[in-house]
PDB file of C-alpha atoms in Angstrom:
ATOM      1  CA  MET F 262       2.862   6.402 -13.056  1.00  0.00           C
ATOM      2  CA  ARG F 263       3.179   9.640 -12.765  1.00  0.00           C
ATOM      3  CA  LYS F 264       6.890  11.431 -11.660  1.00  0.00           C
ATOM      4  CA  GLN F 265       6.633  12.643  -8.229  1.00  0.00           C
ATOM      5  CA  LYS F 266       5.841  16.118  -7.502  1.00  0.00           C
ATOM      6  CA  LYS F 267       8.126  18.189  -5.106  1.00  0.00           C
ATOM      7  CA  ASP F 268       4.620  18.763  -2.804  1.00  0.00           C
ATOM      8  CA  GLN F 269       3.443  15.141  -3.453  1.00  0.00           C
ATOM      9  CA  ILE F 270       3.328  12.019  -1.199  1.00  0.00           C
ATOM     10  CA  ASN F 271       3.090   8.718  -2.683  1.00  0.00           C
ATOM     11  CA  VAL F 272       1.059   6.183  -0.882  1.00  0.00           C
ATOM     12  CA  ALA F 273       1.023   2.270  -1.219  1.00  0.00           C
ATOM     13  CA  VAL F 274      -2.514   0.820   0.208  1.00  0.00           C
ATOM     14  CA  THR F 275      -3.575  -2.634   1.011  1.00  0.00           C
ATOM     15  CA  GLY F 276      -7.009  -4.054   1.242  1.00  0.00           C
ATOM     16  CA  LEU F 277      -8.824  -3.565  -2.212  1.00  0.00           C
ATOM     17  CA  ASN F 278     -11.322  -6.149  -2.266  1.00  0.00           C
ATOM     18  CA  SER F 279     -15.308  -4.486  -2.096  1.00  0.00           C
ATOM     19  CA  SER F 280     -17.378  -7.921  -2.212  1.00  0.00           C
ATOM     20  CA  GLN F 281     -19.443  -8.718   0.171  1.00  0.00           C
ATOM     21  CA  THR F 282     -17.000  -8.239   3.412  1.00  0.00           C
ATOM     22  CA  PRO F 283     -15.163  -5.687   1.983  1.00  0.00           C
ATOM     23  CA  SER F 284     -11.503  -4.704   2.944  1.00  0.00           C
ATOM     24  CA  PRO F 285     -10.958  -0.688   4.210  1.00  0.00           C
ATOM     25  CA  GLY F 286      -8.364  -0.412   1.542  1.00  0.00           C
ATOM     26  CA  ILE F 287     -11.058   1.614  -0.816  1.00  0.00           C
ATOM     27  CA  GLY F 288     -12.364   3.657   2.047  1.00  0.00           C
ATOM     28  CA  VAL F 289      -8.280   5.061   3.045  1.00  0.00           C
ATOM     29  CA  ILE F 290      -8.276   5.973  -0.667  1.00  0.00           C
ATOM     30  CA  HIS F 291     -11.202   7.639  -1.005  1.00  0.00           C
ATOM     31  CA  SER F 292     -10.041   9.582   2.434  1.00  0.00           C
ATOM     32  CA  LEU F 293      -6.964  10.469   1.150  1.00  0.00           C
ATOM     33  CA  ARG F 294      -8.691  11.861  -1.944  1.00  0.00           C
ATOM     34  CA  ILE F 295     -11.186  14.105  -0.234  1.00  0.00           C
ATOM     35  CA  ASP F 296      -9.125  17.345  -0.063  1.00  0.00           C
ATOM     36  CA  PRO F 297      -7.697  18.707  -3.357  1.00  0.00           C
ATOM     37  CA  GLN F 298      -5.426  20.590  -1.928  1.00  0.00           C
ATOM     38  CA  VAL F 299      -3.535  16.872  -0.783  1.00  0.00           C
ATOM     39  CA  ARG F 300      -1.044  16.182  -3.902  1.00  0.00           C
ATOM     40  CA  VAL F 301      -0.766  12.562  -3.396  1.00  0.00           C
ATOM     41  CA  SER F 302      -0.217   9.393  -5.594  1.00  0.00           C
ATOM     42  CA  ILE F 303      -1.985   5.983  -4.763  1.00  0.00           C
ATOM     43  CA  VAL F 304       0.027   2.948  -4.969  1.00  0.00           C
ATOM     44  CA  ALA F 305      -2.645   0.315  -4.553  1.00  0.00           C
ATOM     45  CA  LEU F 306      -0.960  -3.171  -3.612  1.00  0.00           C
ATOM     46  CA  ALA F 307      -3.393  -6.229  -4.665  1.00  0.00           C
ATOM     47  CA  TYR F 308      -2.726  -9.753  -3.860  1.00  0.00           C
ATOM     48  CA  ASP F 309      -5.099 -10.668  -6.373  1.00  0.00           C
ATOM     49  CA  MET F 310      -5.698  -8.646  -9.672  1.00  0.00           C
ATOM     50  CA  PHE F 311      -9.133  -9.906  -9.492  1.00  0.00           C
ATOM     51  CA  SER F 312      -9.838  -7.931  -6.334  1.00  0.00           C
ATOM     52  CA  ASP F 313     -13.144  -5.726  -7.639  1.00  0.00           C
ATOM     53  CA  GLY F 314     -12.071  -2.790  -5.436  1.00  0.00           C
ATOM     54  CA  ILE F 315      -9.084  -2.271  -8.104  1.00  0.00           C
ATOM     55  CA  HIS F 316     -11.502  -2.230 -11.099  1.00  0.00           C
ATOM     56  CA  SER F 317     -14.591  -1.020  -9.760  1.00  0.00           C
ATOM     57  CA  LEU F 318     -13.122   2.740  -9.535  1.00  0.00           C
ATOM     58  CA  PRO F 319     -10.038   4.287 -10.799  1.00  0.00           C
ATOM     59  CA  LEU F 320      -9.034   5.069  -7.034  1.00  0.00           C
ATOM     60  CA  ALA F 321      -5.056   4.164  -7.735  1.00  0.00           C
ATOM     61  CA  ASP F 322      -2.507   6.018  -9.827  1.00  0.00           C
ATOM     62  CA  GLU F 323      -0.787   2.669 -10.241  1.00  0.00           C
ATOM     63  CA  VAL F 324      -2.077  -1.027  -9.110  1.00  0.00           C
ATOM     64  CA  VAL F 325       0.628  -3.921  -8.552  1.00  0.00           C
ATOM     65  CA  GLU F 326       0.354  -7.064  -7.667  1.00  0.00           C
ATOM     66  CA  VAL F 327       2.237  -8.204  -4.419  1.00  0.00           C
ATOM     67  CA  PRO F 328       1.980 -11.881  -2.494  1.00  0.00           C
ATOM     68  CA  PHE F 329       0.608 -11.709   0.553  1.00  0.00           C
ATOM     69  CA  PRO F 330       3.006 -10.092   3.537  1.00  0.00           C
ATOM     70  CA  GLN F 331       1.809 -12.859   6.311  1.00  0.00           C
ATOM     71  CA  THR F 332       2.759 -16.036   3.967  1.00  0.00           C
ATOM     72  CA  HIS F 333       5.752 -14.827   1.818  1.00  0.00           C
ATOM     73  CA  PRO F 334       7.453 -11.888   3.266  1.00  0.00           C
ATOM     74  CA  GLU F 335      10.739 -12.061   1.597  1.00  0.00           C
ATOM     75  CA  LEU F 336       8.449 -11.933  -1.771  1.00  0.00           C
ATOM     76  CA  PHE F 337       6.660  -9.116  -0.677  1.00  0.00           C
ATOM     77  CA  LEU F 338       9.854  -7.212   0.315  1.00  0.00           C
ATOM     78  CA  THR F 339      11.321  -8.366  -3.029  1.00  0.00           C
ATOM     79  CA  LYS F 340       8.079  -6.864  -4.632  1.00  0.00           C
ATOM     80  CA  LEU F 341       8.065  -3.681  -2.658  1.00  0.00           C
ATOM     81  CA  ALA F 342      11.982  -2.821  -3.407  1.00  0.00           C
ATOM     82  CA  ALA F 343      11.038  -3.454  -7.364  1.00  0.00           C
ATOM     83  CA  ILE F 344       8.391  -0.907  -7.194  1.00  0.00           C
ATOM     84  CA  THR F 345      11.006   1.459  -4.972  1.00  0.00           C
ATOM     85  CA  SER F 346      13.312   1.106  -8.099  1.00  0.00           C
ATOM     86  CA  ARG F 347      10.245   3.069 -10.226  1.00  0.00           C
ATOM     87  CA  VAL F 348       8.729   5.320  -7.853  1.00  0.00           C
ATOM     88  CA  HIS F 349       9.252   6.223  -4.364  1.00  0.00           C
ATOM     89  CA  ILE F 350       7.033   5.022  -1.800  1.00  0.00           C
ATOM     90  CA  ASP F 351       6.730   7.571   1.056  1.00  0.00           C
ATOM     91  CA  CYS F 352       4.215   5.593   2.961  1.00  0.00           C
ATOM     92  CA  LEU F 353       2.862   2.244   3.582  1.00  0.00           C
ATOM     93  CA  ILE F 354      -0.958   1.811   5.324  1.00  0.00           C
ATOM     94  CA  PRO F 355      -1.885  -1.672   5.900  1.00  0.00           C
ATOM     95  CA  THR F 356      -5.665  -1.910   6.114  1.00  0.00           C
ATOM     96  CA  ILE F 357      -5.867  -5.503   6.635  1.00  0.00           C
ATOM     97  CA  ASP F 358      -5.557  -6.863  10.441  1.00  0.00           C
ATOM     98  CA  ALA F 359      -3.548 -10.104   9.149  1.00  0.00           C
ATOM     99  CA  GLU F 360      -1.171  -8.075   7.455  1.00  0.00           C
ATOM    100  CA  VAL F 361      -0.333  -5.646  10.792  1.00  0.00           C
ATOM    101  CA  ALA F 362       1.929  -8.233  12.557  1.00  0.00           C
ATOM    102  CA  ALA F 363       3.824  -9.030   9.344  1.00  0.00           C
ATOM    103  CA  ILE F 364       4.454  -5.592   8.098  1.00  0.00           C
ATOM    104  CA  SER F 365       5.319  -4.678  11.596  1.00  0.00           C
ATOM    105  CA  ARG F 366       8.204  -7.331  11.518  1.00  0.00           C
ATOM    106  CA  MET F 367       9.629  -6.085   8.584  1.00  0.00           C
ATOM    107  CA  GLU F 368       9.790  -2.361   9.914  1.00  0.00           C
ATOM    108  CA  ALA F 369      13.423  -2.152   9.439  1.00  0.00           C
ATOM    109  CA  ASP F 370      13.532  -3.643   6.089  1.00  0.00           C
ATOM    110  CA  LEU F 371      10.461  -0.921   5.209  1.00  0.00           C
ATOM    111  CA  LYS F 372      12.447   1.895   6.133  1.00  0.00           C
ATOM    112  CA  ASN F 373      15.751   0.427   4.426  1.00  0.00           C
ATOM    113  CA  LEU F 374      13.330   1.004   1.119  1.00  0.00           C
ATOM    114  CA  GLY F 375      12.714   4.646   2.662  1.00  0.00           C
ATOM    115  CA  ILE F 376       8.985   3.749   3.435  1.00  0.00           C
ATOM    116  CA  SER F 377       7.224   4.480   6.490  1.00  0.00           C
ATOM    117  CA  SER F 378       4.195   2.011   7.373  1.00  0.00           C
ATOM    118  CA  SER F 379       1.579   3.288   9.545  1.00  0.00           C
ATOM    119  CA  SER F 380       1.237   0.017  11.603  1.00  0.00           C
ATOM    120  CA  LEU F 381       2.288  -0.854  14.690  1.00  0.00           C
ATOM    121  CA  SER F 382       5.580  -1.744  15.998  1.00  0.00           C
ATOM    122  CA  ALA F 383       5.597  -5.383  16.777  1.00  0.00           C
ATOM    123  CA  ASN F 384       6.278  -4.713  20.299  1.00  0.00           C
ATOM    124  CA  HIS F 385       2.621  -3.680  20.612  1.00  0.00           C
ATOM    125  CA  ILE F 386       1.188  -7.128  18.728  1.00  0.00           C
ATOM    126  CA  SER F 387       0.726  -9.999  21.223  1.00  0.00           C
TER     127      SER F 387
END
């Protein structure tokens, strides 16, 4: 991955399937890339390296396989810590409904890694 520039934001995005039931991550990445004046570097977090969305278009600057946070929260955080040791992640955008509760519960751990999350607070999830 490229070295982070001063006015650049590094964003990690999930949800990279583009099959019959597409995940929203690809649309989120396209949206982040629309304005050429916005300097963003994308770290695509894939749950499977065979996810068709990571191979269909070169949208991400880096693709990293991570465990699903709902079933393996500790491993997910360990992998994110390893990633942030190489490149700072400013923001994590979870795009799959099933991730929101799990990632919300990790808010303090993410903050310790210096990562903001766009997920809802765990107090707002039933």
